Amino acid sequence: MKKRISLAALALAVVAASSMTALASGINANEQAVLDKLSSTSVSYKGRTLSLPASYLNQAKNYMYTVELTKEQCDRIIALIDEAKSIVEGSKGASVSDIRSQVLTKANEIASVLNMSITQEKTDQGSQYTLKDSEGNVAFSASPKVDKSGKLVDGTVVKTTGAGVELDSLFAVLALLSAATVSGSLYLVKCKSEA
Amino acid sequence: MSKRHRHHHSSKVFGKSFIILPIVFLIGTYLIIFLAFGSTISMAVDAAGMVFSSAEKDYSTSFKSIFVPVAENKEGLKSDDFEFPKFNQQFGELSIPKCKIEAKLFFGDGDVALRNGVGIYNGSSAPGFGSTILVGGHNNTYFHNLKDVKEGMPVSIKTNYGNYEYKIRETKVLQYNDSSAYDIGADKENLVLYTCYPFDELGLTDQRFFVYTDYVSGPQIDREG
């Protein structure tokens, strides 16, 4: 749990630190260094090793295509990656909630400094973390999970794309029952009047 | 009419009015409304969901489009030669002419994107970037005709930086959380389309209809800016 939270927060922090001018595109050498750092970083805890999944790396890269980072910012991001990793790996004995709290606090501080915000929402897939820039653009969104093979994944890759979402079926049935009841009642009234 | 006869008559009328007739009206009305007004009801239900649902949803239909069709593909295209789309921005169009599928293509697959077209999962890739492009769409709107796709059919994607062609290889029905359904980290360009399955089921479903396609043509982007 704390591994997936810390890695998710790490990815959030990286993208938060990427908030810059909106004119640029492409990946410069500084940004590539950040992506290389992200892809090569893994967190070890009690004999298990977790690294960021491709979907997280892609989100960071895709957002970097829309911004431009300076060397200073990238150096800060890389230092932040190392700090976040240290929080988890140096947390022997600390509770999961303490670790999660520390890592998320760090991620929020970075986000607020760079005028970005992190929101957490409870969904059917668990907690979903979304990072938005000052214009409300989503920079990163994921529901961290550890799958059966022990890999960190995003639980919200495949969306609900059906006709029925939440109240669809309920309201459809209620509407039809109403129509049926009204029709039946009218028939009853008609029969009674004939009788 | 005797009292017993009246009671028997009332029972018959009661049975017809409140049991048989409502069932008949229910089935008939359901079929008519679902077939004729399915999408309209969905909109009304979404409106009700704004009031009653506790989950945060974006019901806006407004979005930014950066899509300007490209007349001819450019060779040696680089990622800093064009504007990369942000989340919820339309940057292209997806079509499968043989199934009459035509939809605006968004980057990101949030509510705004899926309401107005089809959306690329922003944890996957974009056309031309040499990896898996995962596109979702609703089965009662833009991806309803996905049920008619066949192996070999062409899929066309036009973006603000180039035009792409893919060819359908196969289709599968899998659970929504089956991670073997796609390879997000693939190093070969491929397009995966998906929607909820069964197509005409009202209500939440765990299954998805996946359409797998292979890259045929379109400019490959130099990722070094």
mmCIF file of N, CA and C in Angstrom, chain A residues 22 24-28 32 54-56 58-63 65-66 119 121-122 124-125 132-133 135 137-142 147 153-169 171-173 176-177 179-181 183-185 187-189 191-192 195, chain B residues 9 13-14 16-18 21-22 25-26 29-30 33 41-42 45-46 48-49 52-57 79-87 107 109 114 121-126 129 134 136-140 176 179 182 184-185 194-196 201-204 208 210 223-225:
data_model
loop_
_atom_site.group_PDB
_atom_site.id
_atom_site.type_symbol
_atom_site.label_atom_id
_atom_site.label_comp_id
_atom_site.label_asym_id
_atom_site.label_seq_id
_atom_site.Cartn_x
_atom_site.Cartn_y
_atom_site.Cartn_z
ATOM 1 N N ALA A 22 2.919 26.999 -21.614
ATOM 2 C CA ALA A 22 2.124 26.039 -22.378
ATOM 3 C C ALA A 22 2.493 26.004 -23.843
ATOM 4 N N ALA A 24 5.439 25.249 -25.355
ATOM 5 C CA ALA A 24 6.448 24.316 -25.837
ATOM 6 C C ALA A 24 5.881 22.942 -26.107
ATOM 7 N N SER A 25 6.576 22.215 -26.913
ATOM 8 C CA SER A 25 6.262 20.812 -27.109
ATOM 9 C C SER A 25 7.574 20.106 -27.362
ATOM 10 N N GLY A 26 7.496 18.788 -27.469
ATOM 11 C CA GLY A 26 8.734 18.049 -27.581
ATOM 12 C C GLY A 26 9.317 17.797 -26.204
ATOM 13 N N ILE A 27 10.282 16.901 -26.141
ATOM 14 C CA ILE A 27 10.958 16.545 -24.894
ATOM 15 C C ILE A 27 12.390 17.042 -25.009
ATOM 16 N N ASN A 28 12.795 17.986 -24.168
ATOM 17 C CA ASN A 28 14.181 18.448 -24.215
ATOM 18 C C ASN A 28 15.068 17.533 -23.383
ATOM 19 N N GLN A 32 14.085 14.702 -20.600
ATOM 20 C CA GLN A 32 14.431 13.300 -20.835
ATOM 21 C C GLN A 32 15.168 12.715 -19.641
ATOM 22 N N ALA A 54 4.256 1.628 -17.077
ATOM 23 C CA ALA A 54 4.342 2.382 -18.331
ATOM 24 C C ALA A 54 3.257 3.455 -18.417
ATOM 25 N N SER A 55 2.072 3.168 -17.872
ATOM 26 C CA SER A 55 0.980 4.140 -17.977
ATOM 27 C C SER A 55 1.303 5.420 -17.210
ATOM 28 N N TYR A 56 2.004 5.301 -16.076
ATOM 29 C CA TYR A 56 2.389 6.489 -15.313
ATOM 30 C C TYR A 56 3.459 7.278 -16.071
ATOM 31 N N ASN A 58 4.016 7.275 -19.234
ATOM 32 C CA ASN A 58 3.411 7.887 -20.426
ATOM 33 C C ASN A 58 2.673 9.170 -20.072
ATOM 34 N N GLN A 59 1.970 9.163 -18.948
ATOM 35 C CA GLN A 59 1.246 10.364 -18.545
ATOM 36 C C GLN A 59 2.220 11.519 -18.305
ATOM 37 N N ALA A 60 3.326 11.213 -17.634
ATOM 38 C CA ALA A 60 4.316 12.256 -17.377
ATOM 39 C C ALA A 60 4.892 12.762 -18.704
ATOM 40 N N LYS A 61 5.223 11.833 -19.590
ATOM 41 C CA LYS A 61 5.796 12.215 -20.880
ATOM 42 C C LYS A 61 4.788 13.007 -21.719
ATOM 43 N N ASN A 62 3.560 12.511 -21.776
ATOM 44 C CA ASN A 62 2.544 13.192 -22.578
ATOM 45 C C ASN A 62 2.308 14.623 -22.079
ATOM 46 N N TYR A 63 2.354 14.813 -20.771
ATOM 47 C CA TYR A 63 2.183 16.172 -20.254
ATOM 48 C C TYR A 63 3.411 17.026 -20.565
ATOM 49 N N TYR A 65 5.126 16.970 -23.138
ATOM 50 C CA TYR A 65 5.050 17.425 -24.526
ATOM 51 C C TYR A 65 4.365 18.787 -24.620
ATOM 52 N N THR A 66 3.625 19.167 -23.587
ATOM 53 C CA THR A 66 2.859 20.415 -23.640
ATOM 54 C C THR A 66 3.495 21.534 -22.832
ATOM 55 N N THR A 119 -6.074 16.223 -6.258
ATOM 56 C CA THR A 119 -7.330 15.824 -5.619
ATOM 57 C C THR A 119 -7.365 14.312 -5.479
ATOM 58 N N GLU A 121 -10.107 11.173 -4.894
ATOM 59 C CA GLU A 121 -11.529 10.839 -4.966
ATOM 60 C C GLU A 121 -11.709 9.335 -4.791
ATOM 61 N N LYS A 122 -12.732 8.974 -4.024
ATOM 62 C CA LYS A 122 -13.049 7.557 -3.851
ATOM 63 C C LYS A 122 -13.868 7.088 -5.044
ATOM 64 N N ASP A 124 -14.980 3.321 -7.554
ATOM 65 C CA ASP A 124 -15.128 1.870 -7.467
ATOM 66 C C ASP A 124 -13.779 1.167 -7.526
ATOM 67 N N GLN A 125 -12.789 1.859 -8.114
ATOM 68 C CA GLN A 125 -11.458 1.264 -8.252
ATOM 69 C C GLN A 125 -10.545 1.640 -7.100
ATOM 70 N N LYS A 132 -3.966 18.541 -11.483
ATOM 71 C CA LYS A 132 -4.382 19.499 -12.500
ATOM 72 C C LYS A 132 -3.527 20.736 -12.401
ATOM 73 N N ASP A 133 -3.310 21.373 -13.566
ATOM 74 C CA ASP A 133 -2.560 22.623 -13.541
ATOM 75 C C ASP A 133 -3.513 23.787 -13.251
ATOM 76 N N GLU A 135 -4.867 25.857 -15.082
ATOM 77 C CA GLU A 135 -5.957 26.036 -16.046
ATOM 78 C C GLU A 135 -6.982 24.912 -15.962
ATOM 79 N N ASN A 137 -6.321 21.773 -16.511
ATOM 80 C CA ASN A 137 -5.968 20.649 -17.382
ATOM 81 C C ASN A 137 -5.447 19.493 -16.533
ATOM 82 N N VAL A 138 -5.925 18.317 -16.829
ATOM 83 C CA VAL A 138 -5.461 17.126 -16.118
ATOM 84 C C VAL A 138 -4.067 16.784 -16.619
ATOM 85 N N ALA A 139 -3.142 16.719 -15.667
ATOM 86 C CA ALA A 139 -1.769 16.358 -16.019
ATOM 87 C C ALA A 139 -1.495 14.896 -15.722
ATOM 88 N N PHE A 140 -2.183 14.392 -14.702
ATOM 89 C CA PHE A 140 -1.968 13.014 -14.282
ATOM 90 C C PHE A 140 -3.202 12.554 -13.540
ATOM 91 N N SER A 141 -3.590 11.300 -13.789
ATOM 92 C CA SER A 141 -4.724 10.733 -13.063
ATOM 93 C C SER A 141 -4.549 9.231 -12.996
ATOM 94 N N ALA A 142 -4.654 8.685 -11.798
ATOM 95 C CA ALA A 142 -4.480 7.238 -11.658
ATOM 96 C C ALA A 142 -5.088 6.752 -10.355
ATOM 97 N N ASP A 147 -1.205 -5.394 -8.793
ATOM 98 C CA ASP A 147 -1.927 -6.518 -9.400
ATOM 99 C C ASP A 147 -1.434 -7.862 -8.838
ATOM 100 N N VAL A 153 0.035 -0.898 -10.871
ATOM 101 C CA VAL A 153 -0.698 -0.574 -12.094
ATOM 102 C C VAL A 153 -1.685 0.545 -11.802
ATOM 103 N N ASP A 154 -2.311 1.024 -12.874
ATOM 104 C CA ASP A 154 -3.384 2.012 -12.743
ATOM 105 C C ASP A 154 -4.710 1.282 -12.867
ATOM 106 N N GLY A 155 -5.568 1.399 -11.856
ATOM 107 C CA GLY A 155 -6.834 0.677 -11.864
ATOM 108 C C GLY A 155 -7.902 1.311 -12.716
ATOM 109 N N THR A 156 -7.580 2.428 -13.398
ATOM 110 C CA THR A 156 -8.613 3.117 -14.191
ATOM 111 C C THR A 156 -8.223 3.224 -15.655
ATOM 112 N N VAL A 157 -7.546 2.200 -16.175
ATOM 113 C CA VAL A 157 -7.134 2.261 -17.582
ATOM 114 C C VAL A 157 -8.354 2.174 -18.491
ATOM 115 N N VAL A 158 -9.169 1.145 -18.242
ATOM 116 C CA VAL A 158 -10.351 0.921 -19.075
ATOM 117 C C VAL A 158 -11.558 1.520 -18.375
ATOM 118 N N LYS A 159 -12.252 2.410 -19.069
ATOM 119 C CA LYS A 159 -13.364 3.160 -18.468
ATOM 120 C C LYS A 159 -14.695 2.447 -18.686
ATOM 121 N N THR A 160 -15.715 2.982 -17.996
ATOM 122 C CA THR A 160 -17.075 2.509 -18.221
ATOM 123 C C THR A 160 -17.612 3.215 -19.454
ATOM 124 N N THR A 161 -17.946 2.454 -20.459
ATOM 125 C CA THR A 161 -18.364 3.044 -21.729
ATOM 126 C C THR A 161 -19.678 2.438 -22.204
ATOM 127 N N GLY A 162 -20.552 2.158 -21.207
ATOM 128 C CA GLY A 162 -21.810 1.534 -21.561
ATOM 129 C C GLY A 162 -22.964 2.490 -21.493
ATOM 130 N N ALA A 163 -24.105 2.033 -21.937
ATOM 131 C CA ALA A 163 -25.312 2.845 -21.914
ATOM 132 C C ALA A 163 -25.748 3.130 -20.503
ATOM 133 N N GLY A 164 -25.501 2.201 -19.605
ATOM 134 C CA GLY A 164 -25.951 2.380 -18.239
ATOM 135 C C GLY A 164 -24.816 2.831 -17.364
ATOM 136 N N VAL A 165 -24.908 3.993 -16.793
ATOM 137 C CA VAL A 165 -23.909 4.491 -15.873
ATOM 138 C C VAL A 165 -24.627 4.984 -14.635
ATOM 139 N N GLU A 166 -24.338 4.373 -13.512
ATOM 140 C CA GLU A 166 -24.954 4.739 -12.239
ATOM 141 C C GLU A 166 -26.469 4.640 -12.274
ATOM 142 N N LEU A 167 -27.175 5.757 -12.510
ATOM 143 C CA LEU A 167 -28.623 5.769 -12.368
ATOM 144 C C LEU A 167 -29.386 5.400 -13.626
ATOM 145 N N ASP A 168 -28.672 5.114 -14.702
ATOM 146 C CA ASP A 168 -29.363 4.816 -15.966
ATOM 147 C C ASP A 168 -30.447 3.770 -15.787
ATOM 148 N N SER A 169 -30.047 2.587 -15.312
ATOM 149 C CA SER A 169 -30.991 1.480 -15.249
ATOM 150 C C SER A 169 -32.107 1.783 -14.268
ATOM 151 N N PHE A 171 -33.453 4.705 -13.331
ATOM 152 C CA PHE A 171 -34.427 5.661 -13.849
ATOM 153 C C PHE A 171 -35.216 5.097 -15.021
ATOM 154 N N ALA A 172 -34.559 4.279 -15.834
ATOM 155 C CA ALA A 172 -35.271 3.675 -16.958
ATOM 156 C C ALA A 172 -36.389 2.777 -16.436
ATOM 157 N N VAL A 173 -36.077 1.956 -15.439
ATOM 158 C CA VAL A 173 -37.075 1.051 -14.885
ATOM 159 C C VAL A 173 -38.189 1.834 -14.210
ATOM 160 N N LEU A 176 -40.521 3.381 -16.773
ATOM 161 C CA LEU A 176 -41.366 2.401 -17.433
ATOM 162 C C LEU A 176 -42.427 1.848 -16.489
ATOM 163 N N LEU A 177 -42.072 1.656 -15.235
ATOM 164 C CA LEU A 177 -43.064 1.200 -14.268
ATOM 165 C C LEU A 177 -44.161 2.230 -14.109
ATOM 166 N N ALA A 179 -45.167 4.325 -16.391
ATOM 167 C CA ALA A 179 -46.014 4.249 -17.583
ATOM 168 C C ALA A 179 -46.945 3.057 -17.496
ATOM 169 N N ALA A 180 -46.422 1.949 -17.029
ATOM 170 C CA ALA A 180 -47.237 0.738 -16.933
ATOM 171 C C ALA A 180 -48.339 0.898 -15.903
ATOM 172 N N THR A 181 -48.024 1.498 -14.764
ATOM 173 C CA THR A 181 -49.027 1.671 -13.705
ATOM 174 C C THR A 181 -50.136 2.606 -14.155
ATOM 175 N N SER A 183 -51.104 3.223 -17.184
ATOM 176 C CA SER A 183 -51.901 2.550 -18.210
ATOM 177 C C SER A 183 -52.850 1.561 -17.573
ATOM 178 N N GLY A 184 -52.349 0.798 -16.618
ATOM 179 C CA GLY A 184 -53.187 -0.177 -15.952
ATOM 180 C C GLY A 184 -54.320 0.486 -15.176
ATOM 181 N N SER A 185 -54.006 1.587 -14.534
ATOM 182 C CA SER A 185 -55.015 2.290 -13.747
ATOM 183 C C SER A 185 -56.116 2.829 -14.646
ATOM 184 N N TYR A 187 -57.065 1.607 -17.390
ATOM 185 C CA TYR A 187 -57.874 0.466 -17.826
ATOM 186 C C TYR A 187 -58.841 0.064 -16.724
ATOM 187 N N LEU A 188 -58.384 0.086 -15.485
ATOM 188 C CA LEU A 188 -59.250 -0.271 -14.351
ATOM 189 C C LEU A 188 -60.418 0.688 -14.243
ATOM 190 N N VAL A 189 -60.113 1.970 -14.365
ATOM 191 C CA VAL A 189 -61.167 2.991 -14.296
ATOM 192 C C VAL A 189 -62.187 2.752 -15.398
ATOM 193 N N CYS A 191 -62.891 -0.065 -16.910
ATOM 194 C CA CYS A 191 -63.689 -1.259 -16.640
ATOM 195 C C CYS A 191 -64.738 -0.996 -15.568
ATOM 196 N N LYS A 192 -64.376 -0.257 -14.549
ATOM 197 C CA LYS A 192 -65.313 0.028 -13.464
ATOM 198 C C LYS A 192 -66.469 0.857 -13.973
ATOM 199 N N ALA A 195 -68.706 -1.390 -15.818
ATOM 200 C CA ALA A 195 -69.448 -2.285 -14.919
ATOM 201 C C ALA A 195 -70.564 -1.481 -14.245
ATOM 202 N N HIS B 9 -65.800 -10.823 -10.855
ATOM 203 C CA HIS B 9 -65.519 -9.888 -11.969
ATOM 204 C C HIS B 9 -64.444 -8.897 -11.564
ATOM 205 N N VAL B 13 -60.789 -8.206 -13.228
ATOM 206 C CA VAL B 13 -60.382 -6.873 -13.673
ATOM 207 C C VAL B 13 -59.084 -6.463 -12.986
ATOM 208 N N PHE B 14 -59.003 -6.774 -11.657
ATOM 209 C CA PHE B 14 -57.796 -6.425 -10.890
ATOM 210 C C PHE B 14 -56.575 -7.111 -11.492
ATOM 211 N N LYS B 16 -56.169 -8.261 -14.519
ATOM 212 C CA LYS B 16 -55.820 -7.697 -15.830
ATOM 213 C C LYS B 16 -55.140 -6.361 -15.671
ATOM 214 N N SER B 17 -55.718 -5.510 -14.786
ATOM 215 C CA SER B 17 -55.261 -4.122 -14.722
ATOM 216 C C SER B 17 -53.908 -3.970 -14.064
ATOM 217 N N PHE B 18 -53.688 -4.716 -12.988
ATOM 218 C CA PHE B 18 -52.484 -4.477 -12.207
ATOM 219 C C PHE B 18 -51.414 -5.547 -12.346
ATOM 220 N N LEU B 21 -51.720 -6.477 -17.665
ATOM 221 C CA LEU B 21 -51.565 -5.290 -18.520
ATOM 222 C C LEU B 21 -50.283 -4.502 -18.230
ATOM 223 N N PRO B 22 -49.972 -4.247 -16.946
ATOM 224 C CA PRO B 22 -48.706 -3.545 -16.696
ATOM 225 C C PRO B 22 -47.499 -4.276 -17.262
ATOM 226 N N PHE B 25 -47.584 -3.688 -20.986
ATOM 227 C CA PHE B 25 -47.175 -2.295 -21.280
ATOM 228 C C PHE B 25 -45.701 -2.111 -20.999
ATOM 229 N N LEU B 26 -45.207 -2.726 -19.918
ATOM 230 C CA LEU B 26 -43.800 -2.588 -19.540
ATOM 231 C C LEU B 26 -42.894 -3.081 -20.655
ATOM 232 N N THR B 29 -43.506 -0.922 -23.942
ATOM 233 C CA THR B 29 -42.980 0.438 -23.823
ATOM 234 C C THR B 29 -41.460 0.428 -23.756
ATOM 235 N N TYR B 30 -40.900 -0.516 -22.996
ATOM 236 C CA TYR B 30 -39.441 -0.630 -22.893
ATOM 237 C C TYR B 30 -38.812 -0.792 -24.267
ATOM 238 N N ILE B 33 -39.256 2.546 -26.306
ATOM 239 C CA ILE B 33 -38.442 3.663 -25.817
ATOM 240 C C ILE B 33 -36.959 3.369 -25.968
ATOM 241 N N ILE B 41 -32.824 9.250 -23.564
ATOM 242 C CA ILE B 41 -33.041 8.902 -22.162
ATOM 243 C C ILE B 41 -31.720 8.985 -21.409
ATOM 244 N N SER B 42 -30.656 8.535 -22.076
ATOM 245 C CA SER B 42 -29.347 8.574 -21.428
ATOM 246 C C SER B 42 -28.988 9.995 -21.034
ATOM 247 N N VAL B 45 -31.060 10.969 -18.044
ATOM 248 C CA VAL B 45 -30.575 10.295 -16.847
ATOM 249 C C VAL B 45 -29.297 10.949 -16.347
ATOM 250 N N ASP B 46 -28.446 11.339 -17.269
ATOM 251 C CA ASP B 46 -27.240 12.052 -16.866
ATOM 252 C C ASP B 46 -27.593 13.330 -16.144
ATOM 253 N N ALA B 48 -30.264 13.835 -14.384
ATOM 254 C CA ALA B 48 -30.710 13.438 -13.048
ATOM 255 C C ALA B 48 -29.515 13.055 -12.193
ATOM 256 N N GLY B 49 -28.541 12.446 -12.839
ATOM 257 C CA GLY B 49 -27.350 12.051 -12.109
ATOM 258 C C GLY B 49 -26.594 13.230 -11.535
ATOM 259 N N PHE B 52 -28.481 13.639 -8.227
ATOM 260 C CA PHE B 52 -28.512 12.566 -7.259
ATOM 261 C C PHE B 52 -27.189 11.833 -7.067
ATOM 262 N N SER B 53 -26.289 11.940 -8.017
ATOM 263 C CA SER B 53 -25.066 11.161 -7.918
ATOM 264 C C SER B 53 -24.045 11.849 -7.034
ATOM 265 N N SER B 54 -23.336 11.049 -6.247
ATOM 266 C CA SER B 54 -22.319 11.637 -5.385
ATOM 267 C C SER B 54 -20.965 11.696 -6.085
ATOM 268 N N ALA B 55 -20.804 10.952 -7.183
ATOM 269 C CA ALA B 55 -19.514 10.930 -7.868
ATOM 270 C C ALA B 55 -19.352 12.202 -8.689
ATOM 271 N N GLU B 56 -18.112 12.719 -8.706
ATOM 272 C CA GLU B 56 -17.877 13.945 -9.454
ATOM 273 C C GLU B 56 -17.834 13.631 -10.947
ATOM 274 N N LYS B 57 -18.636 14.316 -11.718
ATOM 275 C CA LYS B 57 -18.668 14.087 -13.160
ATOM 276 C C LYS B 57 -18.644 15.421 -13.879
ATOM 277 N N SER B 79 8.420 16.170 -32.723
ATOM 278 C CA SER B 79 7.361 16.480 -31.754
ATOM 279 C C SER B 79 7.267 17.971 -31.445
ATOM 280 N N ASP B 80 8.327 18.719 -31.699
ATOM 281 C CA ASP B 80 8.217 20.167 -31.454
ATOM 282 C C ASP B 80 7.809 20.920 -32.727
ATOM 283 N N ASP B 81 7.386 20.162 -33.759
ATOM 284 C CA ASP B 81 6.890 20.794 -34.981
ATOM 285 C C ASP B 81 5.400 21.087 -34.901
ATOM 286 N N PHE B 82 4.719 20.552 -33.878
ATOM 287 C CA PHE B 82 3.270 20.712 -33.802
ATOM 288 C C PHE B 82 2.849 20.807 -32.329
ATOM 289 N N GLU B 83 1.585 21.192 -32.130
ATOM 290 C CA GLU B 83 1.042 21.315 -30.783
ATOM 291 C C GLU B 83 0.511 19.957 -30.321
ATOM 292 N N PHE B 84 1.068 19.445 -29.245
ATOM 293 C CA PHE B 84 0.590 18.186 -28.669
ATOM 294 C C PHE B 84 -0.660 18.490 -27.854
ATOM 295 N N PRO B 85 -1.683 17.656 -27.974
ATOM 296 C CA PRO B 85 -2.943 17.964 -27.282
ATOM 297 C C PRO B 85 -2.856 17.822 -25.772
ATOM 298 N N LYS B 86 -3.666 18.627 -25.084
ATOM 299 C CA LYS B 86 -3.823 18.488 -23.642
ATOM 300 C C LYS B 86 -5.045 17.625 -23.372
ATOM 301 N N PHE B 87 -5.209 17.236 -22.124
ATOM 302 C CA PHE B 87 -6.325 16.399 -21.714
ATOM 303 C C PHE B 87 -7.646 17.074 -22.070
ATOM 304 N N PHE B 107 -7.803 13.677 -26.773
ATOM 305 C CA PHE B 107 -6.729 13.168 -25.942
ATOM 306 C C PHE B 107 -7.268 13.149 -24.529
ATOM 307 N N ASP B 109 -9.642 10.430 -21.790
ATOM 308 C CA ASP B 109 -10.906 9.701 -21.909
ATOM 309 C C ASP B 109 -11.836 10.031 -20.753
ATOM 310 N N LEU B 114 -15.696 11.441 -23.823
ATOM 311 C CA LEU B 114 -16.587 10.335 -24.178
ATOM 312 C C LEU B 114 -17.997 10.818 -24.488
ATOM 313 N N TYR B 121 -6.813 7.040 -23.859
ATOM 314 C CA TYR B 121 -6.347 6.972 -22.481
ATOM 315 C C TYR B 121 -4.999 7.687 -22.412
ATOM 316 N N ASN B 122 -4.898 8.709 -21.563
ATOM 317 C CA ASN B 122 -3.694 9.539 -21.552
ATOM 318 C C ASN B 122 -2.492 8.858 -20.950
ATOM 319 N N GLY B 123 -2.661 7.619 -20.459
ATOM 320 C CA GLY B 123 -1.520 6.815 -20.029
ATOM 321 C C GLY B 123 -1.032 5.917 -21.159
ATOM 322 N N SER B 124 -1.643 6.041 -22.330
ATOM 323 C CA SER B 124 -1.162 5.297 -23.496
ATOM 324 C C SER B 124 -0.480 6.300 -24.428
ATOM 325 N N SER B 125 -0.380 5.939 -25.686
ATOM 326 C CA SER B 125 0.376 6.770 -26.613
ATOM 327 C C SER B 125 -0.566 7.470 -27.581
ATOM 328 N N ALA B 126 -0.014 8.353 -28.388
ATOM 329 C CA ALA B 126 -0.784 9.020 -29.438
ATOM 330 C C ALA B 126 -0.327 8.474 -30.797
ATOM 331 N N PHE B 129 3.598 7.755 -32.334
ATOM 332 C CA PHE B 129 4.625 7.705 -31.292
ATOM 333 C C PHE B 129 5.093 6.281 -30.993
ATOM 334 N N LEU B 134 -4.703 3.462 -26.875
ATOM 335 C CA LEU B 134 -5.904 2.831 -26.338
ATOM 336 C C LEU B 134 -7.057 3.834 -26.397
ATOM 337 N N GLY B 136 -11.211 4.583 -26.068
ATOM 338 C CA GLY B 136 -12.498 4.131 -25.563
ATOM 339 C C GLY B 136 -13.628 4.998 -26.093
ATOM 340 N N GLY B 137 -14.808 4.415 -26.222
ATOM 341 C CA GLY B 137 -15.991 5.153 -26.657
ATOM 342 C C GLY B 137 -17.229 4.440 -26.162
ATOM 343 N N HIS B 138 -18.323 5.197 -26.013
ATOM 344 C CA HIS B 138 -19.562 4.615 -25.510
ATOM 345 C C HIS B 138 -20.199 3.687 -26.525
ATOM 346 N N ASN B 139 -20.798 2.576 -26.043
ATOM 347 C CA ASN B 139 -21.397 1.597 -26.951
ATOM 348 C C ASN B 139 -22.782 2.021 -27.432
ATOM 349 N N ASN B 140 -23.352 3.080 -26.853
ATOM 350 C CA ASN B 140 -24.666 3.528 -27.320
ATOM 351 C C ASN B 140 -24.570 4.798 -28.167
ATOM 352 N N TYR B 176 -13.140 -5.986 -18.027
ATOM 353 C CA TYR B 176 -12.602 -4.626 -18.069
ATOM 354 C C TYR B 176 -11.259 -4.513 -17.350
ATOM 355 N N SER B 179 -5.699 -7.063 -17.503
ATOM 356 C CA SER B 179 -4.569 -6.252 -17.983
ATOM 357 C C SER B 179 -3.855 -6.876 -19.175
ATOM 358 N N TYR B 182 -4.301 -5.459 -23.240
ATOM 359 C CA TYR B 182 -3.515 -4.449 -23.954
ATOM 360 C C TYR B 182 -2.113 -4.434 -23.357
ATOM 361 N N ILE B 184 0.357 -1.555 -22.700
ATOM 362 C CA ILE B 184 0.579 -0.109 -22.718
ATOM 363 C C ILE B 184 2.023 0.232 -23.075
ATOM 364 N N GLY B 185 2.955 -0.627 -22.695
ATOM 365 C CA GLY B 185 4.367 -0.332 -22.920
ATOM 366 C C GLY B 185 4.929 -0.932 -24.198
ATOM 367 N N TYR B 194 -11.997 0.108 -27.683
ATOM 368 C CA TYR B 194 -12.820 -0.717 -26.794
ATOM 369 C C TYR B 194 -14.112 0.002 -26.442
ATOM 370 N N THR B 195 -15.104 -0.795 -26.078
ATOM 371 C CA THR B 195 -16.362 -0.257 -25.588
ATOM 372 C C THR B 195 -17.025 -1.318 -24.716
ATOM 373 N N CYS B 196 -18.078 -0.926 -24.015
ATOM 374 C CA CYS B 196 -18.735 -1.870 -23.122
ATOM 375 C C CYS B 196 -19.468 -2.948 -23.911
ATOM 376 N N GLU B 201 -26.846 -3.703 -23.715
ATOM 377 C CA GLU B 201 -27.232 -3.926 -22.331
ATOM 378 C C GLU B 201 -27.350 -2.604 -21.603
ATOM 379 N N LEU B 202 -28.430 -2.455 -20.879
ATOM 380 C CA LEU B 202 -28.654 -1.253 -20.089
ATOM 381 C C LEU B 202 -28.165 -1.541 -18.683
ATOM 382 N N GLY B 203 -27.251 -0.736 -18.210
ATOM 383 C CA GLY B 203 -26.700 -0.988 -16.889
ATOM 384 C C GLY B 203 -25.208 -1.251 -16.971
ATOM 385 N N LEU B 204 -24.560 -1.320 -15.831
ATOM 386 C CA LEU B 204 -23.122 -1.528 -15.801
ATOM 387 C C LEU B 204 -22.778 -2.947 -16.229
ATOM 388 N N ARG B 208 -15.759 -5.878 -21.822
ATOM 389 C CA ARG B 208 -15.458 -4.894 -22.841
ATOM 390 C C ARG B 208 -15.201 -5.625 -24.156
ATOM 391 N N PHE B 210 -13.017 -5.515 -27.302
ATOM 392 C CA PHE B 210 -11.752 -4.925 -27.740
ATOM 393 C C PHE B 210 -11.541 -5.194 -29.226
ATOM 394 N N ARG B 223 10.936 11.487 -31.350
ATOM 395 C CA ARG B 223 10.586 11.844 -29.988
ATOM 396 C C ARG B 223 11.564 12.795 -29.347
ATOM 397 N N GLU B 224 12.747 12.953 -29.978
ATOM 398 C CA GLU B 224 13.681 13.925 -29.428
ATOM 399 C C GLU B 224 13.310 15.267 -30.013
ATOM 400 N N GLY B 225 12.867 16.177 -29.157
ATOM 401 C CA GLY B 225 12.377 17.486 -29.593
ATOM 402 C C GLY B 225 13.416 18.385 -30.197
#
